[in-house]
Structure formats: C-alpha cells, structure tokens
C-alpha cells in the first residue's frame, strides 16, 4: 500500500472512529446481549463443559467413533457439498504411516459442539481413545471449514487453518483434506510424544449481560442521529474514493489467488505445475499459431518441460509455475512481458504493487497482502523451499529464478532458464 493510501486509511479511520464507537455502544446498551443462561438448544444453553468430553451430549460423537474404528473416514449424511474425491482421501488415510481420523460433518449452533469443529475433535479423541491427527471438516455451499488437531504427536498444523477459507475455488471437503494430508506427509520427523492439546480457551468464554442506564434512553436518539450525520459528512467522500481505487486495483490484479502456505511441499508444487502446464497447453491451442505472443509462450513451455526433465527441486518447481503462469498471462493480455510476481511469495501471483526493500534481496515487488504486513509477519509468510538439507526462504538461494526475480531482471525468464540449461 502506498503512503498516500495509508494516509487515506488513517484519516478515514480517525474520522469514523468516534461516531462508530458511539453507535456501537448505543446499540449494545439499547438491545443488550442475550442472557448467557437462556437456552437456545446448543452448548451455550448453560456453562459449557470445561473438562472432557467438552460437549453437552456424546451421542453423535460415539456414532462417529464407532464408525472410525472400522473405516478411516466418516461422512455425515447431513454434510453439505459434493462427495467427489472422498474415496481417494479414504485410501490415503488408510495408507498413512501416522494414524489419521477424519470426520466430515454438518456443524451448527444447535449441535452438541455449538458448531465448533475443534470441540468436536477433542470430544472424538476422548471417546475414541486413540492418539493421532484428528481432521474435522464442515463443508458448506460457500466454503470449507476444517480443524486439524494432533493428539500424541508433535506437529504444527498452523497452515491448515489457511485452507479452511472461501479462497478455495469451488471448495470441497476432499480438496481441504488432500491439502492437510500433503502437509502431514511432507513434514519430516513426526513421532509420538504423548502430548494432549486442550481446546482454545475462547470457546468457553461467556457473554456479559448488558445494562441500559436510564439517562441513556433520553439521549440515545440524539446520539445516533448526530453520529450518523457526522459519519456521512466526514467519511463518505473518502470511502467512495478508496472504494473506487480498490475496484480498479482488483480489476487489474486479475484472478483471485488461492491460498498457498509458506512451505507448500514438493507434492503440492508438482500438482500445481501439472495444472499450469495443462492450462498453458490449452491456452496455446485456443490462441492459434498467429498470436503475437506465441513464440514467448512456446519458449516458456519448452523451458518448463526441460526443467522438469532434470529432476527439479522445490525451487525449480516454483520457478516453473511462475514461468507457465506468466506465459499464459502474455497470451491473455498480449503483453510484451508478464507482470512481476510477489517476491515474498511468488505463488501469490502477479501484482501491480510498488516495490519495497527486503534485506538481502533489494527493492522488489510485493503483492497487496504482503505489502501490508509487518516485517516479522512478512518474514513468517515468505515462501520456503527445501534445498536438500533444510527448509529455507526461497530468496536466500543463489539460483537463476531468484537472480532474475522470476522475470523482472534481465532477459525474458524463459531465455535465462534455457541458457542456464545450456540450450541455445
């Protein structure tokens, strides 16, 4: 985000902060918060159990546990979304070296877990009594929510929460589970350690009843009207301007990027590379031989195929993906060169953001998401690849992909790659 955009955001927030706070406080006092002891049929009908099994009733949990003792995957008949790919998931779970227990369920505020997959995972572990990785998936028509809780194993599954979002294109339970299984299989050194994580404490927090002072009932109409007018007078101009800029930027940025973790792993990179190769082949067929950017597309395709024939490592696969996407973009946009990619995480896709200095790399392009992060957050989310001995940030490797900044520096990226391979 540019300095001017930051100033606009700060100014807008400063102008709107006081009226918004007044409106919010007034509405809270006016309408109050529901009584925490009022029954709504779910877990929150009283104080939630803070000891295992953490749920008000274990009938459904026991049914799922009984099924998982015989089969590697349980699918609730009431679960939404397509079942496509779940048979392949069951086969991978059955062949996994680490015990994995999968439940695809419909979750809602009326159930025993109050719609919280994490609580259901803990209850399932308590009833089943087996250590392993518990994956609880709640698919819907719009997204896939999933939690991955390791019981008895040292494993950090933070990145798995990223794929539980609407960023997946036409998300399915099978897609989310395949991503989780990729991470589990690509994580070395997973051994039993007897650990037993506890549910997040926020799941047991109780709402506080609201109170309405008598004097506020007389002042409330004036407060609300004044706040709304103040917001309209001082904020609408800035909001309209920022909205117009955001729409323009969204149009120029092209397709929405799917969520990719900091360390995708070799299996996922190979799958993405296969998809991008097929996509470029299809685009070449549609464009026809007379397309002005056909030579660049064919050079990129040749370079990508040669790299993959040479036993590529994870960084090579990242470079191939960027190369193929750039060539397809040239066919679509008829541009001389593809747009720069985010140097913090090249798989975030092309960007129109300005440069920012990264220590040890220089001034590079970043996507809007990475541009807005703090230095520590940006370093944590930087793309990491295996160099054969350890997992390191991609930009620390002295390779043609990094030296070229994936096509920003020097000759077209395909030419630099072919030269590196000794093809002229």
PDB file of C-alpha atoms in Angstrom, residues 8 47 67 110 129 150 169 190 205 211 240 243 269 274 288 291 304 317 337 339 353 369 374 394 397 410 416:
ATOM      1  CA  UNK A   8      -6.278   7.988   3.451  1.00  0.00           C
ATOM      2  CA  UNK A  47     -21.908 -23.125  31.164  1.00  0.00           C
ATOM      3  CA  UNK A  67     -17.514 -45.898  12.541  1.00  0.00           C
ATOM      4  CA  UNK A 110     -27.749 -26.243  17.586  1.00  0.00           C
ATOM      5  CA  UNK A 129      -9.293 -43.045  22.957  1.00  0.00           C
ATOM      6  CA  UNK A 150      -2.702 -33.566  16.748  1.00  0.00           C
ATOM      7  CA  UNK A 169     -12.096 -22.177  -5.899  1.00  0.00           C
ATOM      8  CA  UNK A 190       6.684 -36.758  13.175  1.00  0.00           C
ATOM      9  CA  UNK A 205     -15.942 -17.611  27.354  1.00  0.00           C
ATOM     10  CA  UNK A 211     -27.216  -2.777  31.168  1.00  0.00           C
ATOM     11  CA  UNK A 240     -16.078   6.413  -2.088  1.00  0.00           C
ATOM     12  CA  UNK A 243     -13.644   2.018  -2.869  1.00  0.00           C
ATOM     13  CA  UNK A 269       4.143 -27.973  -6.117  1.00  0.00           C
ATOM     14  CA  UNK A 274       0.938 -30.141 -13.772  1.00  0.00           C
ATOM     15  CA  UNK A 288      -3.622 -20.240 -32.520  1.00  0.00           C
ATOM     16  CA  UNK A 291      -0.942 -14.962 -31.896  1.00  0.00           C
ATOM     17  CA  UNK A 304       9.374 -25.672 -18.201  1.00  0.00           C
ATOM     18  CA  UNK A 317       9.037 -26.263  -9.388  1.00  0.00           C
ATOM     19  CA  UNK A 337       6.351  -9.257 -20.650  1.00  0.00           C
ATOM     20  CA  UNK A 339       3.687  -8.600 -14.749  1.00  0.00           C
ATOM     21  CA  UNK A 353       2.021  -3.032  -6.182  1.00  0.00           C
ATOM     22  CA  UNK A 369      -1.349  -8.730   1.091  1.00  0.00           C
ATOM     23  CA  UNK A 374       4.779  -6.043   9.316  1.00  0.00           C
ATOM     24  CA  UNK A 394      13.421 -19.087  -1.375  1.00  0.00           C
ATOM     25  CA  UNK A 397      19.227 -19.303  -2.651  1.00  0.00           C
ATOM     26  CA  UNK A 410      17.397  -9.275 -17.351  1.00  0.00           C
ATOM     27  CA  UNK A 416      17.570 -17.142 -18.890  1.00  0.00           C
TER      28      UNK A 416
END
